[in-house]
Short mmCIF file of C-alpha atoms in Angstrom, two decimals:
data_model
loop_
_atom_site.label_atom_id
_atom_site.label_comp_id
_atom_site.label_asym_id
_atom_site.label_seq_id
_atom_site.Cartn_x
_atom_site.Cartn_y
_atom_site.Cartn_z
CA MET A 1233 2.48 33.80 3.97
CA MET A 1234 4.42 29.96 3.28
CA LEU A 1235 7.96 30.78 4.82
CA ALA A 1236 10.58 28.65 2.57
CA SER A 1237 12.85 26.71 3.43
CA GLY A 1238 15.99 28.29 4.98
CA THR A 1239 13.76 31.44 6.37
CA LYS A 1240 15.26 32.92 9.52
CA VAL A 1241 13.21 32.82 11.67
CA ARG A 1242 12.40 33.89 15.79
CA VAL A 1243 10.27 32.09 18.10
CA LYS A 1244 7.82 34.97 19.65
CA LEU A 1245 8.91 35.87 23.51
CA ASP A 1246 5.57 35.69 24.42
CA TRP A 1247 4.37 34.12 27.68
CA PRO A 1248 0.15 33.42 27.03
CA GLU A 1249 0.36 31.03 30.19
CA THR A 1250 0.29 34.32 31.97
CA ARG A 1251 -2.68 35.87 30.86
CA GLY A 1252 -4.80 32.94 31.69
CA PRO A 1253 -5.89 29.39 30.59
CA CYS A 1254 -4.13 27.80 27.38
CA HIS A 1255 -2.96 25.05 25.43
CA ILE A 1256 -0.12 26.05 23.93
CA ARG A 1257 2.09 23.94 21.55
CA THR A 1258 5.52 25.68 21.67
CA PRO A 1259 8.07 24.89 24.23
CA TYR A 1260 8.96 27.87 27.00
CA TYR A 1261 12.73 27.09 26.51
CA LEU A 1262 12.36 28.37 22.70
CA ARG A 1263 10.76 31.46 22.99
CA GLY A 1264 12.70 34.70 22.05
CA HIS A 1265 15.36 31.87 19.99
CA GLU A 1266 16.27 32.51 16.28
CA GLY A 1267 16.25 29.35 14.18
CA VAL A 1268 15.97 28.46 10.53
CA VAL A 1269 13.00 26.82 8.47
CA VAL A 1270 13.28 23.56 7.61
CA ARG A 1271 10.53 22.82 5.72
CA HIS A 1272 6.87 23.06 5.93
CA LEU A 1273 4.67 19.82 7.19
CA GLY A 1274 1.62 21.26 6.48
CA ASP A 1275 -1.41 23.06 7.21
CA TYR A 1276 -3.53 22.08 10.70
CA PRO A 1277 -5.99 23.22 12.85
CA ASN A 1278 -4.21 25.39 15.35
CA PRO A 1279 -4.67 23.09 18.75
CA GLU A 1280 -4.07 26.67 21.15
CA ALA A 1281 -8.12 27.28 19.29
CA LEU A 1282 -8.98 23.67 19.44
CA ALA A 1283 -8.31 23.09 22.74
CA PHE A 1284 -10.87 25.37 24.08
CA ARG A 1285 -13.35 24.78 20.89
CA ALA A 1286 -12.56 28.36 19.30
CA PRO A 1287 -13.32 28.76 15.51
CA GLU A 1288 -11.32 26.54 13.54
CA GLN A 1289 -7.99 28.20 12.23
CA ILE A 1290 -6.26 26.51 9.94
CA LEU A 1291 -2.53 27.24 10.25
CA PRO A 1292 0.79 26.09 7.97
CA LEU A 1293 3.30 24.35 10.54
CA TYR A 1294 6.92 24.52 10.50
CA HIS A 1295 9.78 22.30 11.34
CA VAL A 1296 12.46 25.10 12.49
CA ARG A 1297 15.82 23.82 13.54
CA PHE A 1298 17.79 26.19 16.79
CA PRO A 1299 21.52 25.26 17.58
CA MET A 1300 21.17 24.05 21.11
CA ALA A 1301 24.70 25.81 21.49
CA ASP A 1302 21.96 29.30 21.27
CA LEU A 1303 19.64 27.83 23.61
CA TRP A 1304 21.25 26.67 26.86
CA PRO A 1305 24.82 28.43 28.58
CA ASP A 1306 26.41 24.86 28.20
CA ARG A 1307 28.60 23.58 25.56
CA HIS A 1308 27.15 22.04 22.54
CA GLY A 1309 29.28 21.83 19.83
CA ASN A 1310 27.26 19.57 17.35
CA ASN A 1311 24.08 19.53 18.52
CA SER A 1312 20.78 21.21 17.12
CA VAL A 1313 16.80 20.82 18.29
CA LEU A 1314 14.03 20.15 15.59
CA VAL A 1315 10.80 21.49 16.37
CA GLU A 1316 7.56 21.72 15.04
CA LEU A 1317 6.14 25.00 15.28
CA TYR A 1318 3.01 26.98 13.87
CA GLU A 1319 3.35 30.12 12.26
CA SER A 1320 1.42 32.02 14.86
CA TRP A 1321 4.37 31.78 17.21
CA LEU A 1322 7.28 32.75 14.23
CA GLU A 1323 8.12 36.57 13.43
CA ALA A 1324 10.88 37.54 11.32
CA ALA A 1325 14.58 37.26 12.01
CA MET S 672 -21.09 16.60 42.54
CA ASN S 673 -17.56 17.24 42.67
CA ILE S 674 -16.31 16.19 39.23
CA LEU S 675 -12.56 16.17 40.97
CA GLU S 676 -13.94 13.78 43.58
CA ALA S 677 -15.88 11.66 41.64
CA PRO S 678 -14.82 8.16 40.94
CA SER S 679 -12.78 6.94 37.72
CA GLU S 680 -15.26 4.50 36.14
CA LYS S 681 -17.90 6.58 36.84
CA LEU S 682 -16.34 9.64 35.18
CA LEU S 683 -15.28 6.82 32.19
CA ALA S 684 -18.77 5.43 31.99
CA GLY S 685 -20.32 8.92 31.77
CA ILE S 686 -18.10 9.93 29.06
CA ARG S 687 -18.64 7.02 26.96
CA LYS S 688 -22.10 7.76 27.45
CA LEU S 689 -22.13 11.21 26.26
CA LEU S 690 -19.43 10.43 23.06
CA ALA S 691 -22.58 7.86 22.08
CA GLU S 692 -25.17 10.09 22.48
CA LYS S 693 -23.64 13.36 20.83
CA ASN S 694 -22.34 10.80 17.60
CA ILE S 695 -18.81 11.77 18.38
CA ALA S 696 -17.51 7.73 19.04
CA SER S 697 -19.92 4.65 19.52
CA ALA S 698 -18.82 1.75 21.86
CA ASP S 699 -17.90 -0.51 18.98
CA GLU S 700 -15.58 2.35 17.70
CA ILE S 701 -13.87 2.76 20.74
CA ALA S 702 -13.41 -1.04 21.62
CA GLU S 703 -12.00 -1.27 18.18
CA ARG S 704 -9.43 1.60 18.83
CA ILE S 705 -8.66 0.31 22.02
CA ARG S 706 -8.04 -3.16 19.77
CA ILE S 707 -5.69 -1.37 17.33
CA THR S 708 -3.95 0.49 20.31
CA ASP S 709 -3.15 -2.51 22.34
CA GLU S 710 -1.70 -4.38 19.34
CA ALA S 711 0.78 -2.04 17.93
CA SER S 712 4.33 -2.61 19.35
CA PRO S 713 7.43 -2.58 18.11
CA ALA S 714 7.85 -5.22 15.94
CA ARG S 715 5.95 -3.23 13.49
CA GLY S 716 8.23 -0.50 13.52
CA ALA S 717 11.12 -3.09 13.43
CA ALA S 718 9.65 -4.64 10.11
CA MET S 719 9.83 -1.22 8.40
CA VAL S 720 13.30 -0.27 9.21
CA ALA S 721 13.70 -3.76 7.95
CA ARG S 722 12.18 -3.05 4.69
CA ALA S 723 13.87 0.11 4.08
CA TRP S 724 17.44 -1.81 4.79
CA THR S 725 16.56 -3.82 1.82
CA ASP S 726 14.24 -2.25 -0.26
CA PRO S 727 15.35 1.55 -1.82
CA GLU S 728 12.16 2.16 -3.21
CA TYR S 729 10.23 1.56 -0.05
CA LYS S 730 12.66 3.66 1.76
CA ALA S 731 12.06 6.60 -0.33
CA LEU S 732 8.21 6.51 0.71
CA MET S 733 9.49 5.66 4.47
CA LEU S 734 11.57 9.20 4.39
CA ARG S 735 8.49 11.00 2.20
CA ASP S 736 5.43 9.80 3.72
CA GLY S 737 5.71 7.60 6.66
CA THR S 738 2.10 7.27 7.34
CA MET S 739 2.02 5.67 3.53
CA ALA S 740 5.02 3.44 4.06
CA ALA S 741 3.08 2.43 7.61
CA GLU S 742 -0.32 1.35 5.86
CA ALA S 743 1.84 -0.13 3.17
CA MET S 744 2.94 -2.63 5.96
CA GLY S 745 -0.56 -2.81 7.20
CA VAL S 746 -0.94 -0.83 10.03
CA PRO S 747 -4.06 1.10 10.38
CA MET S 748 -3.48 4.82 10.45
CA ARG S 749 -6.81 6.23 9.75
CA GLY S 750 -7.63 8.64 12.62
CA LEU S 751 -3.83 9.24 13.26
CA PRO S 752 -1.24 12.32 13.31
CA PRO S 753 0.94 12.16 10.62
CA LEU S 754 4.34 9.86 10.85
CA GLY S 755 7.15 11.33 10.19
CA VAL S 756 10.59 9.25 9.69
CA LEU S 757 14.04 10.77 10.27
CA GLU S 758 17.02 8.95 8.85
CA ASN S 759 20.38 7.95 10.37
CA THR S 760 23.15 8.51 8.15
CA GLU S 761 27.26 8.29 9.13
CA ASP S 762 27.18 12.11 10.09
CA LEU S 763 23.94 12.52 11.69
CA HIS S 764 22.23 10.74 14.62
CA ASN S 765 18.51 11.74 15.41
CA LEU S 766 16.99 11.71 19.10
CA VAL S 767 12.95 12.00 19.53
CA VAL S 768 11.90 13.31 22.75
CA CYS S 769 7.97 15.44 23.51
CA THR S 770 9.10 18.05 25.97
CA LEU S 771 5.60 19.09 26.06
CA CYS S 772 3.88 15.51 27.04
CA SER S 773 4.36 12.25 25.70
CA CYS S 774 3.81 12.29 21.90
CA TYR S 775 4.79 8.95 20.54
CA PRO S 776 4.33 7.29 17.04
CA ARG S 777 2.23 4.43 19.19
CA ALA S 778 0.78 2.87 16.02
CA VAL S 779 4.40 1.61 14.62
CA LEU S 780 6.00 1.36 17.98
CA GLY S 781 3.02 0.39 20.89
CA TYR S 782 2.96 2.05 24.28
CA PRO S 783 5.92 3.95 25.04
CA PRO S 784 8.78 3.19 27.56
CA PHE S 785 7.95 4.31 30.76
CA TRP S 786 11.55 6.82 31.13
CA PHE S 787 9.87 8.19 27.95
CA LYS S 788 7.28 10.40 29.81
CA SER S 789 9.68 11.22 32.53
CA ALA S 790 10.16 14.79 33.31
CA ALA S 791 13.99 13.74 33.44
CA TYR S 792 14.20 12.24 30.13
CA ARG S 793 12.81 15.14 28.68
CA ALA S 794 14.45 17.56 30.09
CA ARG S 795 17.61 15.79 29.68
CA ALA S 796 17.02 15.15 25.98
CA VAL S 797 17.20 18.83 24.56
CA ARG S 798 19.80 19.97 27.40
CA ASP S 799 21.92 17.25 27.75
CA PRO S 800 21.54 14.63 25.16
CA ARG S 801 25.23 13.10 24.31
CA ALA S 802 25.76 12.14 28.21
CA MET S 803 22.18 11.35 28.51
CA LEU S 804 22.78 9.02 25.84
CA VAL S 805 26.42 7.53 27.19
CA GLU S 806 23.78 6.37 30.51
CA PHE S 807 21.59 4.60 27.71
CA GLY S 808 24.56 2.83 26.66
CA THR S 809 25.59 4.85 23.42
CA ASN S 810 28.27 6.81 22.62
CA ILE S 811 27.58 9.36 19.62
CA PRO S 812 31.09 10.76 18.29
CA ASP S 813 31.62 13.90 18.31
CA ASN S 814 32.11 14.13 14.42
CA VAL S 815 28.27 13.49 14.20
CA LYS S 816 25.47 15.84 14.46
CA LEU S 817 22.92 14.76 17.23
CA GLU S 818 19.74 16.54 16.16
CA VAL S 819 16.99 16.55 19.17
CA VAL S 820 13.66 15.83 17.34
CA ASP S 821 10.97 17.76 20.02
CA SER S 822 7.59 16.67 19.10
CA THR S 823 5.20 19.49 19.56
CA ALA S 824 2.31 19.33 17.90
CA ASP S 825 0.63 17.19 14.92
CA TYR S 826 3.28 14.68 14.03
CA ARG S 827 4.41 11.77 15.63
CA TRP S 828 8.42 11.08 14.56
CA MET S 829 9.99 7.98 14.27
CA VAL S 830 14.01 7.15 13.95
CA LEU S 831 15.55 5.18 10.94
CA PRO S 832 18.61 3.38 12.42
CA ARG S 833 21.21 2.71 10.23
CA ARG S 834 21.90 -0.76 9.22
CA PRO S 835 24.76 -2.13 10.86
CA ALA S 836 27.71 -3.95 9.34
CA GLY S 837 27.92 -7.64 9.40
CA THR S 838 24.74 -8.16 7.93
CA ASP S 839 25.23 -8.29 4.22
CA GLY S 840 22.57 -10.50 2.33
CA TRP S 841 20.37 -11.21 5.15
CA SER S 842 17.06 -11.53 4.90
CA ALA S 843 14.53 -8.72 6.40
CA GLU S 844 13.06 -10.81 8.73
CA ARG S 845 16.33 -11.55 9.85
CA LEU S 846 17.37 -7.63 10.11
CA ALA S 847 13.67 -6.78 12.04
CA ALA S 848 15.01 -9.19 14.85
CA LEU S 849 18.09 -6.91 15.23
CA VAL S 850 15.65 -3.58 15.18
CA HIS S 851 14.17 -2.44 18.85
CA GLU S 852 12.10 -0.10 20.53
CA GLY S 853 15.47 2.22 21.66
CA ASP S 854 16.86 2.21 18.34
CA MET S 855 13.85 3.86 16.66
CA ILE S 856 13.77 6.97 19.32
CA GLY S 857 17.59 7.21 18.86
CA ILE S 858 18.79 5.71 22.72
CA THR S 859 20.59 2.99 20.97
CA VAL S 860 21.57 1.85 17.94
CA PRO S 861 21.01 -1.96 16.44
CA VAL S 862 23.92 -3.76 16.73
CA VAL S 863 24.62 -8.05 15.57
CA LYS S 864 25.55 -9.53 18.79
#
């Protein structure tokens, strides 16, 4: 599955850190939030697996944009956050 | 021996020995990497920015593939994460942060400024960026979109600032002297003094 630019996605509302040691590249403040795929940045070995020498798993990495007003209760007219996220953290929105 | 209480120099020597024994990195390779890291400075990024301002083809390359654009200026990028370049325009200002740790485009900007890794910068950049920028002396007008780029994974990001007014006809060398570290993070913008 390759997500096209403009695809709406949701970051999984998941907390692997509650299940044991992990190396997470998805900021907590984005979890459960909806964003839009800006572009596919390439495919890379999943750092969450690499950190534990787990078998190599190549995953698509995307640049995903989130309106800042959706992330925080503060007033954020014209601000957005653009973040690299691995496909394993994204679900259809 | 408790590894947490071991003297750090002894630990480092042990790790270097293991890396060599396991053919992961030789002493020479480690020394070369340290030399390359120490040599990097914001002057490299500034030279890329100045060339982009004066050479449309180079600018297109830089926005398409920052790694190739850095290599074209003689910056060694082998073995480093890909470099992405974010263009500031009349309507868009980019600000780079790494909320998870300290990802920074060291190959082209050198070591990060001390505040880049602070919890305060990392938290405020994604929550209160405009007010934080004012504290850095940078006012982004309300009609300009502010995009905070949180480096989380395999890329390193630098900002291509806007060329300041009043610099028509300037050489790339003279332009490069206007560009400072903060301009390529998005904390400040280049100005003609």
